[in-house]
Coordinates of C-alpha atoms and ligand atoms in Angstrom, one line a residue:
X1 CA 0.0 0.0 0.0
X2 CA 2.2 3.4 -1.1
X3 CA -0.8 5.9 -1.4
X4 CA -3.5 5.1 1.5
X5 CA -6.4 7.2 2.0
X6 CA -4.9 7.4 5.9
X7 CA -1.3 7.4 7.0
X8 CA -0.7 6.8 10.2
X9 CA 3.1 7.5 11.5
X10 CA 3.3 5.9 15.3
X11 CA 1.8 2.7 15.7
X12 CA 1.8 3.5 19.7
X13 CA -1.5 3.2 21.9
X14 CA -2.5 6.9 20.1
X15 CA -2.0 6.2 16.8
X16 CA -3.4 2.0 16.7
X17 CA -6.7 3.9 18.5
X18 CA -6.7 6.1 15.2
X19 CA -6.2 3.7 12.7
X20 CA -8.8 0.9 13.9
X21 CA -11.5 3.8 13.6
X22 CA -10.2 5.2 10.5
X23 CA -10.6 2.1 9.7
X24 CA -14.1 1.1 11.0
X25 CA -15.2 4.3 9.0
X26 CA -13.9 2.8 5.6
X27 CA -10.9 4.2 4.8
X28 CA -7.7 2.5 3.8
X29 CA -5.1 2.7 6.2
X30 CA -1.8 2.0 6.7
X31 CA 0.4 2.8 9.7
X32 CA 4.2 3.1 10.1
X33 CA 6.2 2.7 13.1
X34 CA 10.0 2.6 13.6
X35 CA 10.0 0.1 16.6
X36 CA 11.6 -3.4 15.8
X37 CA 8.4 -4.8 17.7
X38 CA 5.0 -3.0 18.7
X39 CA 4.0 -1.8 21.2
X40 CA 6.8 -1.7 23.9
X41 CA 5.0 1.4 26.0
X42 CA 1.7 -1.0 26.0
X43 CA 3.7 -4.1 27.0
X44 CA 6.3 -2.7 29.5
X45 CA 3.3 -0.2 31.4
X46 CA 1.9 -0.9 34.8
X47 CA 5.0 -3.1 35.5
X48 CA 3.6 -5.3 32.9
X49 CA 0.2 -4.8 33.7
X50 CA -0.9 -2.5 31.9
X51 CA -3.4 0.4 33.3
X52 CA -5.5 0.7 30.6
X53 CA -7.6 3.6 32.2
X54 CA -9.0 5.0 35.6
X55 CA -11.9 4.7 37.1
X56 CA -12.6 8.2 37.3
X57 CA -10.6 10.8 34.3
X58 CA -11.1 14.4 34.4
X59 CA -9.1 16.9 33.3
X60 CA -8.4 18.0 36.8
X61 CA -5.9 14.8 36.8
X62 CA -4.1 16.1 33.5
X63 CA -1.4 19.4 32.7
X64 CA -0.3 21.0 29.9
X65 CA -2.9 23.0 27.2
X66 CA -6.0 24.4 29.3
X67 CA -8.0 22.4 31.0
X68 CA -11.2 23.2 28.9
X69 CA -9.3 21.9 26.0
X70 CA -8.1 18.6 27.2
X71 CA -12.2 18.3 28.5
X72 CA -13.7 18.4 25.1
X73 CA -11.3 15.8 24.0
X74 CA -11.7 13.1 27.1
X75 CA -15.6 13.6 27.0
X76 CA -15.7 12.3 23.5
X77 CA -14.2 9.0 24.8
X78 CA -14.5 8.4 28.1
X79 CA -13.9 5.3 30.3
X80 CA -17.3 3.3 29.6
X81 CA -16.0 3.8 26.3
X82 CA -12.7 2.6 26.9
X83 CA -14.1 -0.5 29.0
X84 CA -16.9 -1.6 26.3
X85 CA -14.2 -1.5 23.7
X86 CA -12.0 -3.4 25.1
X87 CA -14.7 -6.1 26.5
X88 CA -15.5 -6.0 22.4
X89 CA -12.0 -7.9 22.1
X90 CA -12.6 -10.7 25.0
X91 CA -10.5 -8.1 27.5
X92 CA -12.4 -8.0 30.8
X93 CA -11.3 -4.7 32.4
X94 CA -10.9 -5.0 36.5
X95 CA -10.7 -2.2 39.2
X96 CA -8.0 -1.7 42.1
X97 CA -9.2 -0.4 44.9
X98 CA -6.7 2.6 44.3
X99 CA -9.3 3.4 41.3
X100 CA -6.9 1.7 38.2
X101 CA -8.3 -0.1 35.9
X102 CA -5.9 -3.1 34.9
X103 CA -6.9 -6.0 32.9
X104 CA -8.7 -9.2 34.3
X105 CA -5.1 -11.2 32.9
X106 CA -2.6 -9.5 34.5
X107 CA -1.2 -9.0 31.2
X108 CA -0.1 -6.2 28.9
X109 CA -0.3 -8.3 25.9
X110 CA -3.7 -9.1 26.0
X111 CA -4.3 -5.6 25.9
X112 CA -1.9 -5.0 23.1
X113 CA -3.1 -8.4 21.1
X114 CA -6.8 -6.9 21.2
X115 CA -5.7 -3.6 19.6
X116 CA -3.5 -5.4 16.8
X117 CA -6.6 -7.6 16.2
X118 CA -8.8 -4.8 16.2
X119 CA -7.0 -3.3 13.5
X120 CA -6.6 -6.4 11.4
X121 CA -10.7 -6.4 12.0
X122 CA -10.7 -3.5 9.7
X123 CA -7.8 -3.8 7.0
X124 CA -5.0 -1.6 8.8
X125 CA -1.9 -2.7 7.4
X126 CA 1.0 -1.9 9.5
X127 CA 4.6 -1.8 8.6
X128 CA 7.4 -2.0 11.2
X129 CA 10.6 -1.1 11.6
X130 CA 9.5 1.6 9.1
X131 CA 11.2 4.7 10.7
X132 CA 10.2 7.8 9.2
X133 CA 12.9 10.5 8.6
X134 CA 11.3 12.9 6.9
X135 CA 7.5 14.3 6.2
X136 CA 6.9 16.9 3.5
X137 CA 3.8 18.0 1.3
X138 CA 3.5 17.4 -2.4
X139 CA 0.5 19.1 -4.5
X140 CA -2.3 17.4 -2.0
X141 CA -0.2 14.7 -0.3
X142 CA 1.6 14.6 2.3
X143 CA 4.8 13.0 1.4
X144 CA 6.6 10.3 4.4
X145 CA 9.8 8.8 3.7
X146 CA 12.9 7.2 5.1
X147 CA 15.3 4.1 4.2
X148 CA 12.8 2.1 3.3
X149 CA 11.2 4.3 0.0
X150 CA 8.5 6.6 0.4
X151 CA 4.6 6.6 1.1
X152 CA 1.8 9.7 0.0
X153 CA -1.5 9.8 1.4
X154 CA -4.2 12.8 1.7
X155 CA -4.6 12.5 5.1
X156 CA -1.5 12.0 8.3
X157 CA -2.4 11.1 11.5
X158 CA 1.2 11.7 13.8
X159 CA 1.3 10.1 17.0
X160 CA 5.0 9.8 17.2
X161 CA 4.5 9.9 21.3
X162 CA 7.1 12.2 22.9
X163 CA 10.3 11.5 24.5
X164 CA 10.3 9.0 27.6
X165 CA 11.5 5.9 27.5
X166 CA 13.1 6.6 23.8
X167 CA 14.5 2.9 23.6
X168 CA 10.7 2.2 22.9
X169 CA 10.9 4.1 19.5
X170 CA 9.4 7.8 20.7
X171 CA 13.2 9.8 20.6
X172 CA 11.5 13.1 20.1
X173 CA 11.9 13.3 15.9
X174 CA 8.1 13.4 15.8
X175 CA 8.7 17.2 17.5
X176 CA 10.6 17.7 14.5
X177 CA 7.8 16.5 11.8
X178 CA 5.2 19.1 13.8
X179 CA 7.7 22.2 13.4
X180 CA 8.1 21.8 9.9
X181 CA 5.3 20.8 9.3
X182 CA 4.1 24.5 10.9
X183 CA 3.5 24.4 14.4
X184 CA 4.8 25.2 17.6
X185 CA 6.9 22.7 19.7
X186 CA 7.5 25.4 23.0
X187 CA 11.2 24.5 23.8
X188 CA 10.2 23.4 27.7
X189 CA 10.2 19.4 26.5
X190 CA 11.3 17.7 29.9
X191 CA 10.6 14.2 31.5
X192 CA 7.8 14.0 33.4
X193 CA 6.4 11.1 35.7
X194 CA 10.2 10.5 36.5
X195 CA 11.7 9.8 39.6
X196 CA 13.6 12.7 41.3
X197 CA 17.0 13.4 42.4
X198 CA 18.8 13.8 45.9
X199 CA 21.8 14.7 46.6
X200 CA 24.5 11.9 46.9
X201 CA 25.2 12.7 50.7
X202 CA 21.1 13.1 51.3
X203 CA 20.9 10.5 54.5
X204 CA 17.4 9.8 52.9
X205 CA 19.4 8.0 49.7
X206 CA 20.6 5.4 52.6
X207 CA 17.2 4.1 52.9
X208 CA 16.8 2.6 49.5
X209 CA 13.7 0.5 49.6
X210 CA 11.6 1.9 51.6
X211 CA 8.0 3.2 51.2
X212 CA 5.6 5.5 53.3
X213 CA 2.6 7.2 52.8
X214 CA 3.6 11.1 52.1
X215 CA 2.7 14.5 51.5
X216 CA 4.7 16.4 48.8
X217 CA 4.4 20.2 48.7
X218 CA 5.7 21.8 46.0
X219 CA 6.0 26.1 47.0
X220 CA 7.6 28.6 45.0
X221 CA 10.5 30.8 46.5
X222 CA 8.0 33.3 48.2
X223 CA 6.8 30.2 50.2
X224 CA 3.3 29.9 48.2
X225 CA 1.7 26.6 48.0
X226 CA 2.0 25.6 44.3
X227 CA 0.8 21.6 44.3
X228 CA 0.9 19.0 46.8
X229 CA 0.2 15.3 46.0
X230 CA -0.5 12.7 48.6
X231 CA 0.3 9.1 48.0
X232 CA 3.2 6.2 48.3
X233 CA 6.6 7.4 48.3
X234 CA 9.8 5.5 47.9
X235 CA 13.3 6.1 48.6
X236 CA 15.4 4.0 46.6
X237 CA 19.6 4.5 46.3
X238 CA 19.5 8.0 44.0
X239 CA 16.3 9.5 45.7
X240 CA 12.9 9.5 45.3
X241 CA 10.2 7.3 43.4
X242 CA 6.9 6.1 44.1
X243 CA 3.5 7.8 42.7
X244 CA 3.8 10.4 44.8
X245 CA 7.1 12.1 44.0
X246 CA 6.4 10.9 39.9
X247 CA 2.7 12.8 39.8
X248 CA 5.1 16.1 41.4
X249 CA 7.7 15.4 39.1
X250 CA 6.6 18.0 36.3
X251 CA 4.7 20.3 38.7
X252 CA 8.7 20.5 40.3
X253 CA 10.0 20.8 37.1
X254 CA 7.8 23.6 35.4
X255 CA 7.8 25.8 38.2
X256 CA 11.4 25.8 38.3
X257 CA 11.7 27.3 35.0
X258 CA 10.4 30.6 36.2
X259 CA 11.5 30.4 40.0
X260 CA 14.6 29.2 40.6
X261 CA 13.6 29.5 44.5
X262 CA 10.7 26.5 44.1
X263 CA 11.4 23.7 46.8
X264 CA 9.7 20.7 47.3
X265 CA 9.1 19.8 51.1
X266 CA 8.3 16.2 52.5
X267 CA 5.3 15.9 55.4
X268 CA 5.6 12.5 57.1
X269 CA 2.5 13.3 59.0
X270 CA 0.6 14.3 56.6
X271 CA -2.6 14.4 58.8
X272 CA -0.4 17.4 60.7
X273 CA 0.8 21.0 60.8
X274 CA 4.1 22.0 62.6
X275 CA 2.0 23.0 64.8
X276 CA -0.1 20.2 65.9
X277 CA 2.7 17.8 65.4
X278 CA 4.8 20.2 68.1
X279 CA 2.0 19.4 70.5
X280 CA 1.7 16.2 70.1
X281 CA 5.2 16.1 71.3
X282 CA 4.6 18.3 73.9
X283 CA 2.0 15.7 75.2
X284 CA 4.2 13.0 75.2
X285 CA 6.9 14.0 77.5
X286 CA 8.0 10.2 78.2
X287 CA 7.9 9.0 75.5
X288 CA 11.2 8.9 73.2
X289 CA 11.6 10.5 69.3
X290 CA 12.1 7.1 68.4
X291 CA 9.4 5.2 69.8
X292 CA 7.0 7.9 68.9
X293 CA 8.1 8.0 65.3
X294 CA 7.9 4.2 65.1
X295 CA 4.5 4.2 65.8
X296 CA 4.0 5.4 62.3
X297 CA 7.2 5.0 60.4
X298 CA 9.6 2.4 59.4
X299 CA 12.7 2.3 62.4
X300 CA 15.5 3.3 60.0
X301 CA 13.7 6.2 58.7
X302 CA 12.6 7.2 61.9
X303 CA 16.5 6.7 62.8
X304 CA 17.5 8.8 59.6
X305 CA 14.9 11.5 60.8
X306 CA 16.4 12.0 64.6
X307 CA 19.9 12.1 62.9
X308 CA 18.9 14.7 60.5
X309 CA 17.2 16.8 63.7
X310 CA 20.5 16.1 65.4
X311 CA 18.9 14.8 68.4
X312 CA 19.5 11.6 70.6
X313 CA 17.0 8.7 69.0
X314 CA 16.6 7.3 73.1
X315 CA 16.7 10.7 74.8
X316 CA 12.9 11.7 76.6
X317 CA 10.4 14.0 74.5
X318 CA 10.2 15.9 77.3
X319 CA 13.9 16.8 78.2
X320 CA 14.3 17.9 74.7
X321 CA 15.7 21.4 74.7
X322 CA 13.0 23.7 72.4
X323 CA 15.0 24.1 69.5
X324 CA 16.0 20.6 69.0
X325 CA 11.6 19.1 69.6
X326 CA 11.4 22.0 67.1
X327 CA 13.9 20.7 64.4
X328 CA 12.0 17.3 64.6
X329 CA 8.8 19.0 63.8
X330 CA 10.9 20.4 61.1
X331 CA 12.4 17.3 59.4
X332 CA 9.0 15.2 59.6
X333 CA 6.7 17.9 58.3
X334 CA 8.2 20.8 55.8
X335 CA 11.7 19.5 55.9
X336 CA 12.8 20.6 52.3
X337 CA 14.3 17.9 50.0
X338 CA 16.7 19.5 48.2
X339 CA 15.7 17.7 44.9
X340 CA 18.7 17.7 42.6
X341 CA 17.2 16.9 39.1
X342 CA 15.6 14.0 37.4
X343 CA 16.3 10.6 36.0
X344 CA 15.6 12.1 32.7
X345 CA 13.5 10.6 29.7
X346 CA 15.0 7.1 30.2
X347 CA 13.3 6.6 33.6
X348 CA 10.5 8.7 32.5
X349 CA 6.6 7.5 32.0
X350 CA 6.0 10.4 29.8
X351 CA 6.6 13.9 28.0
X352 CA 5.9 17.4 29.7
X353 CA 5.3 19.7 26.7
X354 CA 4.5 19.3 23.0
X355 CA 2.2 21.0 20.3
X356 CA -0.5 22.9 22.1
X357 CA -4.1 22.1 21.8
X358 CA -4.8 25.5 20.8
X359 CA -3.1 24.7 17.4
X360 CA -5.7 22.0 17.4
X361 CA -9.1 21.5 16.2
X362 CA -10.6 19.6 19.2
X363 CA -13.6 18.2 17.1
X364 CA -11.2 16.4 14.7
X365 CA -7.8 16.7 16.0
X366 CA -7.1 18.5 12.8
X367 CA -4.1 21.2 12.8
X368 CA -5.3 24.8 12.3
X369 CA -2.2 25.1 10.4
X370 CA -2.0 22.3 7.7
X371 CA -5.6 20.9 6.4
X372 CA -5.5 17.1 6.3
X373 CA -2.8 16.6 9.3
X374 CA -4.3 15.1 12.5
X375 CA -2.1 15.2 16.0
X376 CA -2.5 13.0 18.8
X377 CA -1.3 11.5 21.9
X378 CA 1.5 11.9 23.8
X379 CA 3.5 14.5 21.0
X380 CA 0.7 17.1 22.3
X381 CA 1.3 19.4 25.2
X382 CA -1.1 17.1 27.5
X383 CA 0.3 15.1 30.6
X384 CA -1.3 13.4 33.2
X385 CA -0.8 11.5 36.5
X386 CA 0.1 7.9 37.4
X387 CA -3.3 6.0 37.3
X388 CA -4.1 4.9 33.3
X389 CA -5.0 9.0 32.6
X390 CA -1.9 9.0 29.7
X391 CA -3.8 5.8 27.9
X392 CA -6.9 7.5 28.5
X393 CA -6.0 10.3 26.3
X394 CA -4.4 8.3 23.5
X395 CA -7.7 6.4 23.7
X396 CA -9.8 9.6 23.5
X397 CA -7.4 11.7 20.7
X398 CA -7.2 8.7 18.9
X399 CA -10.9 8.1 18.5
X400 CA -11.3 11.5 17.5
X401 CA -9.2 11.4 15.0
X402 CA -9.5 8.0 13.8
X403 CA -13.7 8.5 13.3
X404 CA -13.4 12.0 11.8
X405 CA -14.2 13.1 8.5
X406 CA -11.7 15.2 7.0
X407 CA -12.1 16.4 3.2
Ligands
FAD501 C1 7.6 2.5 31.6 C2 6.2 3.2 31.3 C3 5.1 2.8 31.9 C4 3.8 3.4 31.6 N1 2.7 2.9 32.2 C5 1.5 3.5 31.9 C6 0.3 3.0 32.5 O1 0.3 1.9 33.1 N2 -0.8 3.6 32.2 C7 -0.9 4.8 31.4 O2 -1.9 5.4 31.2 N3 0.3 5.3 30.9 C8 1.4 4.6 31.1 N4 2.6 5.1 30.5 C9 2.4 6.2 29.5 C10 1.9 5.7 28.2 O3 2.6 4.6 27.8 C11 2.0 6.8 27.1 O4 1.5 8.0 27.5 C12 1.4 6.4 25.8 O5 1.9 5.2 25.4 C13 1.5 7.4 24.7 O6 0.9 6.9 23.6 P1 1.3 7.5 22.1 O7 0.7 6.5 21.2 O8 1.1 8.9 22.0 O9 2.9 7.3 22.1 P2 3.8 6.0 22.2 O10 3.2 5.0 22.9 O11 5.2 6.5 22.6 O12 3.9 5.6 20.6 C14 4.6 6.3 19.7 C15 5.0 5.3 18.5 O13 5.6 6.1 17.5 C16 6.7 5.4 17.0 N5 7.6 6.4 16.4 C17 8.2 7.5 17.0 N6 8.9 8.2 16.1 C18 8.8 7.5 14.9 C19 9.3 7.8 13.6 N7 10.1 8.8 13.4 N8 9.0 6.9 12.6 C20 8.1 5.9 12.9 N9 7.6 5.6 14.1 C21 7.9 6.4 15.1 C22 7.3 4.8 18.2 O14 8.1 3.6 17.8 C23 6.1 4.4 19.0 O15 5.6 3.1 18.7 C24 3.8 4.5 30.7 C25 5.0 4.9 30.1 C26 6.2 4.3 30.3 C27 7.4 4.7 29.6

């Protein structure tokens, strides 16, 4: 097939979604993707799982273009959708009680083997490795090529994906295709869901392993409340990982472009202020810092926490001179983390930035600036948290552009 009435380039979650309705709705498609096999993201996500959705999207749950935008796009598809589709190819979808929806297997491939057969349903024809290197526009067509020859078609669909986990096949070219082909790519592309960096002589990095329920508040230089997130958080040998410190990842990230001065502080109580936690000290003048933090926390943390106060782990709550109670409240509730950096796009679940939505018509996914291109997925500037919310929207953009009529 060299001149299809649909070219899809990205054979990801995004771009298969767009090809099986393109073709349900007749069209001849044909998809390219670069990958030696398909779909690594599907197969390697939710630790093999794959968390297909959530129970409950919003755009509340996503960053990026505005959230009215990223709305009109999720409400066209939404997670009945997603389940009945799915159940259409034998895969039963199941909830966690954390509100992700995984499938009744266990396994990614079931998931990925419904969408392949989906799309062989419905005539797509898709040709891997097929890396595309370049994308021009010839009289009507738009013109993809790359070692392998050269394919026109009327209409492109790109859902190249972003940057994380390039290995996978999304390096970050598809960026490229979008600029020339006219729109904007902002230059703040950074990793997001990725797991943060401490310091190598942070005491916390010593207690690789361990997980704990945690706050993380994310407050700009003046001190202002930007984000918090509240959820599992693990320290592991280079920092921090866990849902919580990925879904503050970006938030981190972003505000540090304008504000150097952004911190992100850790509350190990989170059901506490400095202020109540100070009294609950105060009312426990017997007790030691030790035993009282074990009542809640793992012992080496709680071991790590009196060391970082710089007071004696057996001494009495209430011999404690002020200042040193006081640096306790400190470390367990706003201590802040002096986050390094990230792990960077190899250890990251997905891409902050991309083509905006406002270059976007939502009722397509058309581009305002070149008739006949559609754009979805991942390569737009839409994120969202840990919890099947990135599927979700290569689900939703994909339909879109996958059923619509374009002339
Ligand atoms: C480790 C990991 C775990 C994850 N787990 C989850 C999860 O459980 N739930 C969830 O909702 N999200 C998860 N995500 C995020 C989710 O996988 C992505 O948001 C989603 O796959 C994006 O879909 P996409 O189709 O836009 O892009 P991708 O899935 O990245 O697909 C893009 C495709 O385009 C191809 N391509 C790129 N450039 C070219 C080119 N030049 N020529 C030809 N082909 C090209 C690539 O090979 C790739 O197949 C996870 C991500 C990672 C990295």
């Amino acid at each position: 097939m060299t001149s299809p009435d649909v070219l899809v380039v990205g054979a990801g979650a995004a771009g298969l979604f767009a090809a099986i309705h393109a073709g349900r709705n007749g069209a001849s498609v044909l998809a390219l993707d670069g990958a030696r096999s398909l779909g690594a993201k599907i197969l390697v996500a939710g630790g093999g799982r794959c968390n297909v959705t959530h129970d409950f999207v919003d755009e509340a749950s996503y960053a990026g273009s505005s959230p009215n935008a990223i709305r009109k796009v999720l409400r066209r598809f939404d997670v009945s959708d997603t389940v009945e589709f799915f159940a259409e190819y034998g895969v039963t979808l199941k909830r966690e009680d954390t509100g992700k929806l995984f499938p009744t297997t266990d396994r990614a491939r079931t998931v990925l083997d419904a969408l392949l057969r989906a799309a062989e349903e419905v005539g797509v024809v898709i040709k891997f490795p097929r890396r595309v290197e370049a994308i021009g526009h010839r009289e009507e067509s738009f013109v993809v090529s790359g070692e392998w020859g050269e394919v026109t078609a009327p209409r492109l669909i790109l859902a190249t994906g972003g940057q994380a986990l390039p290995k996978s096949g999304s390096d970050g070219l598809g960026y490229e295709f979008a600029r020339t082909l006219g729109h904007s790519v902002g230059d703040q592309i950074h990793p997001a869901l990725v797991p943060l960096i401490l310091p190598g002589d942070h005491p916390f990095r010593e207690l690789s392993g361990i997980a704990v329920p945690a706050r993380l508040v994310l407050r700009s230089g003046t001190g202002k409340i930007l984000k918090t997130f509240f959820d599992d958080l693990l320290f592991t040998h280079f920092g921090l990982s866990g849902p919580c410190a990925l879904d503050i990842s970006r938030y981190w990230r972003a505000a540090l472009i304008d504000d150097p001065g952004t911190r992100l502080e850790m509350n190990l109580f989170p059901e506490h202020t400095e202020a109540t936690f100070d009294k609950v000290l105060l009312d426990s003048p017997h007790a030691t810092p030790l035993a009282h933090l074990k009542a809640e926390l793992p012992e080496r943390l709680c071991r790590v926490l009196c060391d970082m106060a710089g007071l004696d782990p057996s001494a009495r709550l209430g011999q404690l001179p002020r200042e040193a109670r006081k640096a306790l409240v400190r470390t367990c509730i706003t201590a802040p983390l002096g986050v390094e950096g990230d792990r960077g796009f190899t250890h990251a679940e997905v891409t902050m930035g991309g083509v905006p939505l406002k270059e976007i018509r939502l009722e397509t996914m058309e581009s305002r600036v070149r008739p006949g291109l559609q754009l979805i997925g991942e390569i737009l500037d839409v994120d969202g948290r840990i919890g099947g919310y990135n599927f979700q929207w290569a689900w939703a953009s994909g339909f879109i552009a996958g059923s619509a009529r374009i002339d």
